[in-house]
Amino acid sequence: MKGGREMPANGSQDPSVGPSANLEETGRRSSRATIGLLASTHPAALAGGLGCCLVLVMALTAPLLPLPNHLEGTMDEQYLAPSPVFREVAAAPSDAAGAGVGTRLRRALFGELELWNLMGTDGKGRDLCSRIVWGSRVSLTVAIVAALVSLVIGVLYGALAGFFGGLVDEALMRLVDVLYAVPFIFVVIYMVSILQEYDDSLRSRGISREVVLYVLIGAIYWLTMARVVRGQVLSLKKREFVCAAEAVGAGRLRIIVRHILPNTVGIVIVYLTLTIPRIMLFEAFLSFLGIGVEPPDVSWGLLASDACAVMTPVNVCWWLAFFPGAVLAVTLLCINLLGDGIRDLLDPRTSGRGE
Amino acid sequence: MISVSTDVAEPRPGADELLSVEGLCLSIRLARERVPLLDEVSFTLRRGRCLGLVGESGSGKTITALAVMGLLPRRVKVDRGRVLLSDPGGEGRARDLVRLPRAELRRIRGRILSMIFQDPMSALNPYLRIGEQLIEALKIHRRISRRAALDRAQAKLQEMGIPDARSRMRDYPHQLSGGMCQRVLLAMALLLDPEVLIADEPTTALDVTIQAQILTLLDTLKRARGMAILLITHDWGLIADQTDRVLVVYAGSIMERAATANLFAHPAHPYTIALRESRPSLAGGRAGRLPSIAGNPPRLGESRRGCPFAPRCPHAMARCNERKPPLFTVGEEHDAACWLLES
């Protein structure tokens, strides 16, 4: 984080900024120029962005990667320490008949080759690397869905409270205070048990339990976002440009949407990059408690909790805890770095002709 | 423009009177009490004329402008008085802006009444490109395509003397200098050819050459389009150059009002005289101290029964502290609020 912030100061004196900054004067910056600018001024942010892309690609292409089955293992391969080998596997007879597009594509790309035991195996002999890759899908989906939900609720709520001020603000923010006092873990447990009850009727409508859970998490994590946005809006609405917009006849909605909210983007993005990790951790925690993602699905939190369950001083399977934890930590770091960079890039005052 | 409820039988101001403020009293809520800000301020803006509003900082100049625009902060209330706008489409009726519904007022702002602000840098939204900000007024008041609006805004920018308007349209406010920003604001205010322009210290932030350009521009608008201008300033040079009439305010009250030439030739109120004297003179060289008015303006909420200027006035009499002087007629269209002038 720190590096990302300090770099622009050094970077703007760097002559290499010149060409990309000049491009802006001719109009919109091309995306290549943007990346060039980012690379010279925010190398940490660029690294974070690349890391996020990598995780995203990994999650999206999980079925195509030459990895062992993440759901099945053999008992004689349990608790193997990492020792990566490429090995040929004979296609299971069941696969040949009902192979999906992903499996067929994978077979076309890699044949029967697979990367075995890159990060060790777990107590059921399943390949950990494969489980981490598949787990990223769940973890990222939770993070994105829940963060978007919290973003929408939080920003709208905060903007309304801040803009209208007075009694409206008082009422809305006291409600937030009250909600802060609610122990959400119980709410979630309660909701999850309700969800299980109505599982069938939900499924018949094409809504999976997980999605409801993700939205629920998002609906919990908007409180601080609302506070942050409200504070910003409170100070922004007193700025002269808001008065100037009123003076040309702009209505309230236009002022909120066009003048006030864009000015909160910086802090919202920064806060969002802090929320995403919290949500991922919360999901991990829920999985740990056994009310989040349910096996056979995997998520990073679930992997970590599995590790905690089997690790003993006698049976030190360090890889079981280390790899899921490390992947989680690196991903969260990347998101934070990226957020920091995006904030700087979106702010017209810090991008462009470096002042 | 159609309005029903507010077109009560207000008598229409004189033919060339566009806007008249009558006995405007404002007060602000501080802690528990209401503190008066403006006391019985009245003036008239005429077509093709420029009225100057002078006074020290905090004398209520800007709040007067905001009251006319209907942009008063929530804590400030209009206690009494009217702001009558004679609307050319209003069937010879004047409308009281103080009592106009918010939506109605919004349709007047930017179209008939425009305002430019003191600090050009902070009056522009840092996150919007100049072009986007300019066309806002057009998008609000006219049904016009984006393309056409942008073209019109660009033409206006050019008219304001901004070089290379095309590429400026794509700039963000921080990329422009203060003078540029002021011209952008001016373009924004004039985009819809308003009848009345309120200029709140339009040139304080600018250097002299740009100041001159902007003033020439305002002058042209006044003459060519018959725009009425309310010029708020504390620069006597500007007053002498630009205005036809002047209103001297102190602590929210009118001290003197007169035609500009008259005011300069025969200032009647001790405050006006003192204010005229407190300015550096080029002829005097550096010798001696800059003359100033002893004492400080009254603080907000300091209640006084008499003349607000009495504590600092060299001619103060016992009576000045007891009753506030009304405006006495001094000459033709020349009034001043001072007991010395009672006769």
XYZ file of C-alpha atoms in Angstrom:
698
model
C 0.000 0.000 0.000
C 2.631 2.373 1.133
C 4.844 1.730 -1.839
C 1.956 2.396 -4.186
C 1.366 5.752 -2.622
C 4.885 6.936 -2.552
C 5.776 5.906 -6.020
C 3.805 8.594 -7.869
C 5.868 11.294 -6.234
C 9.039 9.763 -7.574
C 7.407 8.658 -10.779
C 6.098 12.051 -11.795
C 9.603 13.416 -11.909
C 10.536 10.519 -14.069
C 10.893 11.731 -17.657
C 9.175 8.585 -18.870
C 5.842 10.045 -17.711
C 6.057 12.701 -20.375
C 4.792 10.913 -23.455
C 1.849 9.240 -21.784
C 0.812 12.451 -20.062
C 0.973 14.335 -23.319
C -1.340 11.878 -24.939
C -4.059 13.069 -22.662
C -3.984 16.532 -24.080
C -5.112 15.237 -27.425
C -8.223 13.828 -25.850
C -8.970 10.490 -24.316
C -6.067 8.448 -23.213
C -5.702 5.180 -25.002
C -5.784 2.142 -22.787
C -2.167 1.432 -23.607
C -1.206 4.885 -22.415
C -3.186 4.289 -19.242
C -1.300 1.100 -18.556
C 1.963 2.846 -19.347
C 1.100 5.608 -16.949
C 0.122 3.113 -14.316
C 3.342 1.200 -14.767
C 5.510 4.244 -14.363
C 3.667 5.820 -11.491
C 2.070 2.926 -9.631
C 4.068 -0.253 -10.157
C 2.523 -1.767 -7.053
C -0.970 -1.128 -8.353
C -0.079 -2.707 -11.658
C 1.278 -5.751 -9.860
C -1.920 -5.896 -7.827
C -3.989 -5.667 -10.972
C -2.026 -8.446 -12.630
C -2.435 -10.589 -9.525
C -6.185 -10.021 -9.528
C -6.370 -10.866 -13.228
C -4.397 -14.030 -12.628
C -6.733 -15.187 -9.881
C -9.716 -14.301 -12.027
C -8.364 -16.231 -15.021
C -7.544 -19.137 -12.772
C -11.098 -19.195 -11.456
C -12.654 -18.914 -14.895
C -10.499 -21.558 -16.553
C -10.503 -24.061 -13.703
C -12.097 -26.852 -15.765
C -9.500 -26.438 -18.503
C -6.402 -26.670 -16.340
C -4.501 -29.941 -16.243
C -5.287 -30.664 -12.622
C -6.525 -33.778 -10.872
C -10.149 -34.105 -9.862
C -10.719 -31.842 -6.879
C -13.517 -33.918 -5.427
C -12.113 -37.426 -5.521
C -8.969 -38.978 -4.161
C -7.693 -42.302 -3.044
C -7.006 -43.097 0.560
C -3.501 -44.426 -0.105
C -2.484 -40.962 -1.285
C -3.582 -39.045 1.811
C -1.360 -36.416 3.452
C 1.296 -36.481 0.772
C 3.820 -33.653 1.078
C 4.187 -31.485 -2.055
C 6.293 -33.129 -4.735
C 4.996 -32.067 -8.115
C 5.019 -34.548 -10.981
C 3.356 -34.637 -14.359
C 1.560 -37.866 -14.851
C -0.654 -39.497 -17.385
C -4.024 -40.621 -16.191
C -6.274 -43.003 -17.948
C -9.631 -41.430 -18.649
C -12.266 -42.812 -16.382
C -14.784 -44.764 -18.414
C -17.639 -42.612 -17.134
C -15.911 -39.495 -18.461
C -15.767 -40.688 -22.025
C -19.501 -40.821 -22.354
C -20.765 -37.715 -20.585
C -17.805 -35.378 -20.981
C -18.714 -31.682 -20.919
C -17.282 -28.997 -23.158
C -14.691 -28.078 -20.520
C -13.433 -31.614 -20.146
C -13.239 -32.126 -23.876
C -11.406 -28.849 -24.367
C -8.997 -29.757 -21.639
C -8.401 -33.106 -23.235
C -7.724 -31.387 -26.533
C -5.227 -29.029 -24.902
C -3.356 -31.263 -22.531
C -4.294 -34.810 -23.468
C -4.315 -37.035 -20.427
C -1.506 -35.130 -18.763
C -2.074 -33.651 -15.325
C -0.010 -31.846 -12.740
C -0.131 -33.944 -9.625
C 0.705 -33.023 -6.074
C 1.968 -29.478 -6.573
C 0.826 -28.481 -3.114
C 0.325 -31.808 -1.406
C -2.830 -33.754 -0.750
C -5.420 -33.676 1.973
C -6.813 -36.313 4.305
C -8.920 -37.871 1.582
C -6.061 -37.975 -0.902
C -7.366 -35.082 -2.961
C -4.930 -32.760 -4.719
C -4.721 -29.485 -2.772
C -3.681 -27.335 -5.726
C -6.723 -28.435 -7.640
C -8.945 -27.724 -4.666
C -7.497 -24.224 -4.301
C -8.128 -23.460 -7.956
C -11.704 -24.651 -7.728
C -12.165 -22.919 -4.399
C -11.204 -19.592 -5.957
C -14.430 -19.705 -7.958
C -16.567 -19.763 -4.845
C -14.440 -17.285 -2.919
C -14.385 -14.754 -5.752
C -18.077 -15.081 -6.482
C -18.892 -14.412 -2.863
C -16.596 -11.429 -2.802
C -17.892 -9.855 -5.995
C -21.602 -10.436 -5.456
C -21.553 -9.403 -1.816
C -19.329 -6.382 -2.440
C -21.623 -5.126 -5.198
C -24.663 -5.527 -2.995
C -22.971 -3.672 -0.161
C -21.791 -0.996 -2.571
C -25.249 -0.295 -3.928
C -26.975 -0.269 -0.563
C -24.236 1.641 1.211
C -23.761 4.346 -1.388
C -27.463 5.017 -1.853
C -28.156 5.021 1.855
C -25.198 7.226 2.681
C -25.902 9.648 -0.162
C -29.518 10.089 0.906
C -28.612 10.629 4.540
C -25.824 13.050 3.733
C -27.659 15.024 1.100
C -30.929 15.547 2.887
C -29.280 16.041 6.248
C -31.243 17.172 9.266
C -33.874 14.795 10.552
C -33.581 12.387 7.637
C -29.863 12.045 8.267
C -30.430 11.665 11.969
C -33.011 8.915 11.512
C -31.044 6.999 8.886
C -27.747 7.118 10.739
C -29.263 6.155 14.091
C -30.695 3.130 12.316
C -27.167 2.303 11.170
C -25.971 2.612 14.757
C -28.668 0.197 15.839
C -27.729 -2.237 13.082
C -24.091 -2.075 14.160
C -25.180 -3.450 17.498
C -26.845 -6.502 15.961
C -24.654 -9.609 16.197
C -24.719 -10.512 12.554
C -23.307 -13.941 12.944
C -26.547 -14.959 14.662
C -28.605 -13.322 11.983
C -26.683 -15.271 9.371
C -27.063 -18.541 11.256
C -30.767 -17.875 11.587
C -31.131 -16.968 7.935
C -29.143 -19.994 6.837
C -31.390 -22.301 8.791
C -34.415 -20.674 7.194
C -32.797 -21.014 3.810
C -32.257 -24.720 4.384
C -35.906 -25.082 5.144
C -36.957 -23.428 1.919
C -34.128 -24.909 -0.079
C -36.406 -26.898 -2.347
C -38.782 -24.097 -3.182
C -35.837 -21.797 -3.878
C -34.215 -24.342 -6.099
C -37.422 -24.863 -8.010
C -37.345 -21.144 -8.822
C -33.789 -21.432 -10.034
C -32.202 -19.608 -7.121
C -29.351 -21.411 -5.464
C -28.887 -21.207 -1.739
C -25.380 -19.874 -2.169
C -26.477 -16.822 -4.129
C -28.951 -15.898 -1.425
C -26.190 -16.310 1.118
C -23.859 -14.027 -0.847
C -26.492 -11.339 -1.165
C -27.144 -11.689 2.531
C -23.485 -11.115 3.345
C -23.505 -8.037 1.141
C -26.609 -6.796 2.883
C -24.694 -6.950 6.147
C -21.503 -5.262 5.072
C -22.895 -1.937 3.861
C -22.984 -0.130 7.186
C -19.506 1.343 7.146
C -19.805 2.134 3.451
C -22.941 4.140 4.222
C -21.133 6.040 6.955
C -18.145 6.789 4.774
C -20.281 7.999 1.875
C -22.518 10.043 4.136
C -19.545 11.878 5.596
C -18.215 12.674 2.157
C -21.585 13.839 0.890
C -22.064 16.047 3.928
C -18.910 17.945 3.140
C -19.366 17.868 -0.643
C -22.824 19.367 -0.619
C -21.453 22.511 0.975
C -18.867 22.958 -1.753
C -19.311 25.862 -4.097
C -19.687 23.800 -7.233
C -22.854 22.285 -5.832
C -24.210 25.770 -5.290
C -23.087 26.669 -8.810
C -24.943 23.665 -10.194
C -28.053 24.763 -8.334
C -27.588 28.214 -9.794
C -27.961 26.876 -13.327
C -31.150 25.148 -12.295
C -30.026 21.597 -11.555
C -32.478 19.521 -9.535
C -31.652 17.427 -6.493
C -31.344 14.161 -8.338
C -28.983 15.645 -10.898
C -26.882 17.177 -8.173
C -26.609 13.928 -6.268
C -25.941 11.714 -9.259
C -23.844 14.018 -11.353
C -22.026 16.236 -8.925
C -21.811 14.609 -5.545
C -21.515 10.876 -6.146
C -18.671 11.074 -8.691
C -16.693 12.982 -6.110
C -17.054 10.097 -3.670
C -15.716 7.531 -6.129
C -12.173 7.667 -4.782
C -13.053 6.857 -1.233
C -15.725 4.365 -2.258
C -13.204 2.369 -4.272
C -10.696 2.396 -1.493
C -13.327 1.303 0.932
C -14.568 -1.347 -1.489
C -11.102 -2.859 -1.681
C -11.154 -3.070 2.080
C -14.624 -4.592 2.081
C -13.869 -7.354 -0.407
C -11.201 -8.913 1.798
C -13.465 -8.637 4.816
C -16.222 -10.391 2.945
C -13.869 -13.144 1.803
C -12.758 -13.599 5.378
C -16.340 -13.595 6.579
C -17.188 -16.264 4.057
C -14.179 -18.244 5.239
C -15.404 -17.858 8.772
C -18.911 -18.987 7.886
C -17.488 -22.003 6.075
C -15.345 -22.675 9.087
C -18.470 -22.742 11.226
C -20.058 -25.035 8.701
C -22.832 -22.680 7.628
C -21.233 -21.189 4.553
C -20.201 -23.216 1.588
C -21.093 -26.830 2.020
C -18.921 -29.749 0.907
C -18.435 -31.048 -1.710
C -18.098 -27.418 -2.867
C -14.826 -25.855 -1.807
C -13.792 -22.384 -0.882
C -10.532 -21.060 0.496
C -12.051 -20.588 3.905
C -13.275 -24.165 3.921
C -9.822 -25.440 2.960
C -8.223 -23.506 5.784
C -10.745 -24.783 8.274
C -10.227 -28.361 7.080
C -6.530 -27.870 7.637
C -7.094 -26.663 11.162
C -9.212 -29.694 11.859
C -6.589 -32.262 10.872
C -3.343 -30.590 11.899
C -1.851 -31.944 15.099
C 1.695 -31.834 16.469
C 2.002 -35.415 15.353
C 0.561 -34.883 11.932
C 2.007 -31.563 10.743
C 0.620 -31.171 7.261
C 1.821 -27.574 6.925
C 0.881 -27.369 3.269
C -2.789 -27.805 4.098
C -2.880 -24.535 6.003
C -0.081 -22.696 4.261
C -1.219 -22.765 0.639
C -4.870 -21.788 1.085
C -3.830 -19.119 3.560
C -1.087 -17.787 1.313
C -3.340 -17.664 -1.731
C -6.000 -15.851 0.270
C -3.493 -13.365 1.658
C -1.852 -12.656 -1.691
C -5.205 -12.173 -3.381
C -6.364 -9.755 -0.707
C -3.114 -7.824 -0.966
C -3.500 -7.592 -4.734
C -7.026 -6.251 -4.380
C -5.852 -3.591 -1.962
C -2.984 -2.499 -4.191
C -5.247 -2.377 -7.206
C -7.836 -0.308 -5.338
C -5.227 2.182 -4.306
C -4.060 2.580 -7.881
C -7.569 2.870 -9.306
C -8.352 5.607 -6.836
C -5.375 7.618 -8.019
C -6.176 6.966 -11.643
C -9.816 8.009 -11.369
C -8.992 11.254 -9.660
C -8.499 13.773 -12.448
C -6.299 15.823 -10.150
C -3.697 13.129 -9.641
C -3.706 11.625 -13.116
C -2.690 13.428 -16.237
C -0.213 16.273 -16.152
C 1.470 15.176 -12.966
C 1.560 18.236 -10.798
C -43.796 29.479 -18.720
C -47.055 28.750 -17.028
C -47.546 29.412 -13.403
C -50.819 29.695 -11.684
C -50.649 30.050 -7.967
C -47.862 32.567 -7.817
C -49.133 34.995 -10.405
C -51.103 36.875 -7.852
C -51.807 40.424 -8.669
C -48.355 41.744 -8.060
C -48.072 45.053 -9.815
C -45.559 44.817 -12.582
C -42.376 46.744 -11.930
C -41.676 49.584 -14.334
C -41.149 48.693 -17.946
C -37.393 48.331 -17.813
C -37.247 47.071 -14.259
C -36.311 43.436 -14.463
C -35.871 42.595 -10.855
C -36.705 44.485 -7.768
C -35.911 43.569 -4.214
C -38.216 45.151 -1.698
C -37.515 45.396 2.008
C -35.611 42.140 2.185
C -34.883 40.969 5.735
C -32.886 37.809 6.319
C -31.921 36.074 9.518
C -29.746 33.120 10.364
C -30.320 30.494 13.030
C -27.330 30.312 15.324
C -27.376 27.909 18.235
C -30.787 28.784 19.695
C -31.445 32.282 18.475
C -32.171 33.947 15.193
C -29.726 36.640 14.236
C -30.633 39.212 11.610
C -28.365 39.313 8.561
C -30.053 41.792 6.263
C -32.296 44.622 7.309
C -34.706 46.151 4.834
C -32.565 45.926 1.732
C -34.239 47.228 -1.398
C -32.928 47.790 -4.880
C -33.928 47.510 -8.500
C -32.135 46.026 -11.459
C -32.967 47.668 -14.754
C -32.518 46.412 -18.262
C -29.104 47.285 -19.646
C -27.947 48.720 -16.339
C -25.440 47.645 -13.800
C -25.962 48.040 -10.094
C -22.950 47.889 -7.808
C -23.086 46.476 -4.319
C -20.168 47.578 -2.148
C -19.324 46.941 1.435
C -16.781 45.353 3.718
C -16.434 41.600 4.033
C -19.350 40.148 5.916
C -21.639 43.070 5.254
C -24.164 40.811 3.560
C -23.300 41.251 -0.094
C -23.077 37.600 -1.035
C -26.060 36.573 1.036
C -28.119 39.185 -0.807
C -27.111 37.590 -4.096
C -27.934 34.119 -2.812
C -31.307 35.335 -1.586
C -32.137 36.644 -5.033
C -31.143 33.319 -6.564
C -33.115 31.403 -3.951
C -29.945 29.575 -2.928
C -29.929 30.527 0.727
C -28.370 28.019 3.104
C -30.921 26.122 5.109
C -30.254 28.066 8.280
C -30.982 31.400 6.661
C -34.608 32.448 6.398
C -36.325 35.283 4.620
C -38.225 37.098 7.332
C -39.807 39.771 5.247
C -39.597 41.309 1.845
C -40.048 40.311 -1.767
C -37.872 39.615 -4.751
C -39.964 40.495 -7.766
C -38.915 39.250 -11.159
C -40.754 40.606 -14.131
C -40.908 37.730 -16.493
C -41.184 38.645 -20.149
C -43.421 35.638 -20.669
C -45.330 36.309 -17.480
C -48.165 38.340 -19.003
C -47.071 41.562 -17.427
C -47.053 40.051 -13.974
C -44.118 39.984 -11.669
C -43.384 36.908 -9.668
C -42.138 36.882 -6.120
C -39.133 34.568 -6.101
C -39.205 34.256 -2.338
C -42.547 32.526 -2.435
C -42.083 30.613 -5.656
C -42.167 26.809 -5.370
C -38.801 25.152 -5.647
C -39.473 23.521 -9.010
C -40.632 26.792 -10.479
C -37.578 28.594 -9.171
C -35.352 25.964 -10.711
C -36.741 26.764 -14.134
C -35.813 30.391 -13.680
C -32.295 29.817 -12.443
C -29.794 29.600 -15.228
C -32.389 30.643 -17.778
C -33.491 34.081 -16.641
C -31.323 34.566 -13.570
C -27.688 33.579 -13.604
C -24.910 33.933 -11.134
C -21.148 33.750 -11.264
C -19.261 32.940 -8.140
C -16.402 34.433 -6.255
C -13.896 31.632 -6.499
C -13.840 30.200 -10.012
C -11.677 27.225 -9.095
C -14.032 25.852 -6.488
C -17.204 26.615 -8.418
C -16.406 23.928 -10.990
C -16.864 20.254 -10.278
C -13.382 18.694 -10.322
C -14.712 15.407 -11.688
C -16.505 16.772 -14.741
C -14.906 17.860 -17.961
C -15.482 21.507 -18.859
C -17.745 20.582 -21.758
C -19.939 18.391 -19.614
C -20.323 21.136 -17.070
C -21.127 23.740 -19.639
C -23.910 21.842 -21.312
C -25.596 21.148 -18.008
C -27.722 24.287 -18.214
C -28.728 23.410 -21.772
C -29.659 19.886 -20.802
C -31.768 21.172 -17.947
C -33.631 23.934 -19.716
C -33.737 22.976 -23.367
C -34.564 19.895 -25.328
C -31.415 19.713 -27.298
C -29.192 16.956 -28.569
C -25.882 16.399 -26.865
C -24.014 17.217 -30.036
C -25.837 20.498 -30.527
C -25.400 21.408 -26.887
C -21.672 20.790 -27.043
C -21.389 22.868 -30.197
C -23.231 25.706 -28.598
C -21.148 25.525 -25.451
C -17.990 25.567 -27.510
C -19.151 28.610 -29.431
C -19.880 30.313 -26.134
C -16.435 29.491 -24.815
C -14.907 31.017 -27.908
C -17.043 34.078 -27.429
C -15.643 34.402 -23.928
C -12.190 34.613 -25.441
C -10.913 31.185 -24.565
C -8.274 30.122 -27.050
C -8.504 26.628 -28.451
C -12.012 26.110 -27.038
C -12.333 22.734 -28.720
C -9.643 21.067 -26.698
C -10.524 23.006 -23.541
C -13.935 21.378 -23.620
C -12.250 18.104 -22.811
C -10.124 19.429 -19.989
C -10.810 19.072 -16.323
C -11.080 22.241 -14.228
C -7.721 21.707 -12.533
C -6.029 21.923 -15.908
C -7.205 25.496 -16.419
C -5.938 28.679 -14.853
C -8.094 30.829 -12.604
C -8.855 33.274 -15.375
C -9.866 30.471 -17.699
C -12.097 28.999 -15.033
C -13.769 32.344 -14.501
C -14.455 32.604 -18.210
C -15.814 29.074 -18.240
C -18.139 30.031 -15.405
C -19.161 33.121 -17.276
C -19.849 31.045 -20.386
C -21.902 28.686 -18.237
C -23.912 31.538 -16.757
C -24.509 33.172 -20.127
C -25.211 30.051 -22.142
C -28.946 30.616 -22.084
C -28.786 34.397 -22.465
C -30.218 35.258 -19.074
C -31.864 38.596 -18.433
C -30.225 39.135 -15.097
C -26.657 38.311 -14.147
C -25.412 38.415 -10.607
C -21.648 38.696 -10.503
C -20.238 38.044 -7.057
C -16.765 39.555 -7.070
C -16.137 38.203 -10.561
C -12.628 39.565 -10.841
C -11.097 39.148 -7.390
C -9.302 35.979 -8.393
C -7.983 37.346 -11.670
C -5.016 39.389 -12.733
C -5.538 42.809 -14.195
C -5.389 42.022 -17.907
C -7.921 39.241 -17.662
C -9.975 41.384 -15.351
C -10.147 44.000 -18.076
C -11.161 41.420 -20.675
C -13.942 40.066 -18.512
C -15.231 43.524 -17.709
C -15.268 44.522 -21.358
C -17.219 41.380 -22.025
C -19.755 42.195 -19.325
C -20.071 45.712 -20.652
C -20.813 44.452 -24.137
C -23.431 42.070 -22.835
C -25.040 44.832 -20.887
C -25.222 47.163 -23.861
C -25.906 44.722 -26.664
C -28.336 42.378 -24.968
C -29.783 44.708 -22.389
C -28.790 42.398 -19.599
C -29.182 43.671 -16.065
C -26.142 43.113 -13.879
C -25.735 43.096 -10.152
C -22.033 43.561 -9.511
C -20.825 42.690 -6.049
C -17.385 43.973 -5.258
C -15.262 45.988 -2.906
C -13.180 47.460 -5.666
C -13.992 51.144 -6.139
C -12.317 51.169 -9.522
C -14.712 48.525 -10.743
C -17.631 50.470 -9.346
C -16.550 53.630 -11.126
C -15.991 51.798 -14.408
C -18.900 49.489 -14.585
C -21.882 50.538 -12.574
C -24.676 52.978 -13.158
C -25.908 52.959 -9.599
C -24.287 51.936 -6.344
C -25.595 50.513 -3.139
C -23.352 50.836 -0.108
C -24.130 48.240 2.538
C -22.803 47.900 6.040
C -23.716 45.157 8.517
C -26.691 44.148 6.427
C -28.211 47.600 6.084
C -28.181 50.023 3.222
C -26.086 53.050 4.105
C -26.348 54.944 0.894
C -27.653 54.493 -2.602
C -27.025 56.790 -5.508
C -26.096 57.062 -9.137
C -22.421 56.193 -9.439
C -21.350 59.645 -10.582
C -23.246 61.252 -7.721
C -21.788 58.960 -5.156
C -18.276 59.722 -6.250
C -18.921 63.444 -6.491
C -20.913 63.921 -3.293
C -20.784 60.957 -0.959
C -23.272 61.758 1.784
C -22.953 59.040 4.394
C -19.977 59.117 6.781
C -19.426 55.427 6.095
C -19.204 55.962 2.353
C -16.801 58.828 2.905
C -14.653 56.747 5.228
C -14.714 53.826 2.850
C -13.696 56.048 -0.053
C -10.790 57.364 1.938
C -9.510 53.943 2.958
C -7.770 53.112 -0.236
C -4.204 53.526 -1.338
C -3.694 56.469 -3.604
C -1.119 56.354 -6.340
C -0.375 60.032 -5.990
C 0.348 59.894 -2.281
C 3.327 57.612 -2.698
C 4.336 55.465 0.226
C 4.327 58.234 2.740
C 2.131 57.680 5.746
C -0.141 54.862 6.722
C -3.017 53.691 4.644
C -6.058 55.420 6.086
C -8.558 53.010 7.605
C -11.799 53.079 9.508
C -11.129 52.670 13.197
C -12.792 49.766 14.946
C -14.326 46.617 13.540
C -17.637 45.860 11.880
C -20.211 44.566 14.352
C -20.080 40.869 14.950
C -22.981 38.705 13.950
C -25.670 38.792 16.573
C -24.388 41.921 18.252
C -27.717 43.600 18.556
C -27.868 47.333 18.146
C -30.771 49.616 18.325
C -29.253 52.512 16.511
C -27.200 52.965 13.404
C -24.862 49.976 12.913
C -22.004 52.292 11.977
C -22.361 54.592 14.987
C -19.547 53.037 17.103
C -17.019 53.740 14.360
C -18.500 56.943 13.059
C -16.523 60.157 13.646
C -19.769 62.166 13.655
C -21.790 59.909 15.941
C -24.355 61.649 18.132
C -26.339 60.398 21.090
C -29.275 59.856 18.833
C -27.338 57.531 16.533
C -27.146 54.932 19.276
C -30.836 55.074 20.008
C -32.672 54.929 16.739
C -31.697 53.595 13.398
C -31.845 56.338 10.776
C -34.170 55.800 7.812
C -33.020 56.612 4.289
C -33.122 60.366 3.787
C -33.263 61.817 0.328
C -30.097 63.709 -0.400
C -30.481 64.489 -4.059
C -32.100 63.063 -7.126
C -32.266 59.288 -6.657
C -29.725 59.641 -3.931
C -30.520 58.471 -0.414
C -28.432 57.905 2.659
C -29.265 56.527 6.080
C -27.733 59.020 8.465
C -29.231 61.384 11.051
C -26.827 64.087 9.894
C -28.825 64.349 6.724
C -32.190 64.847 8.365
C -33.492 68.205 7.381
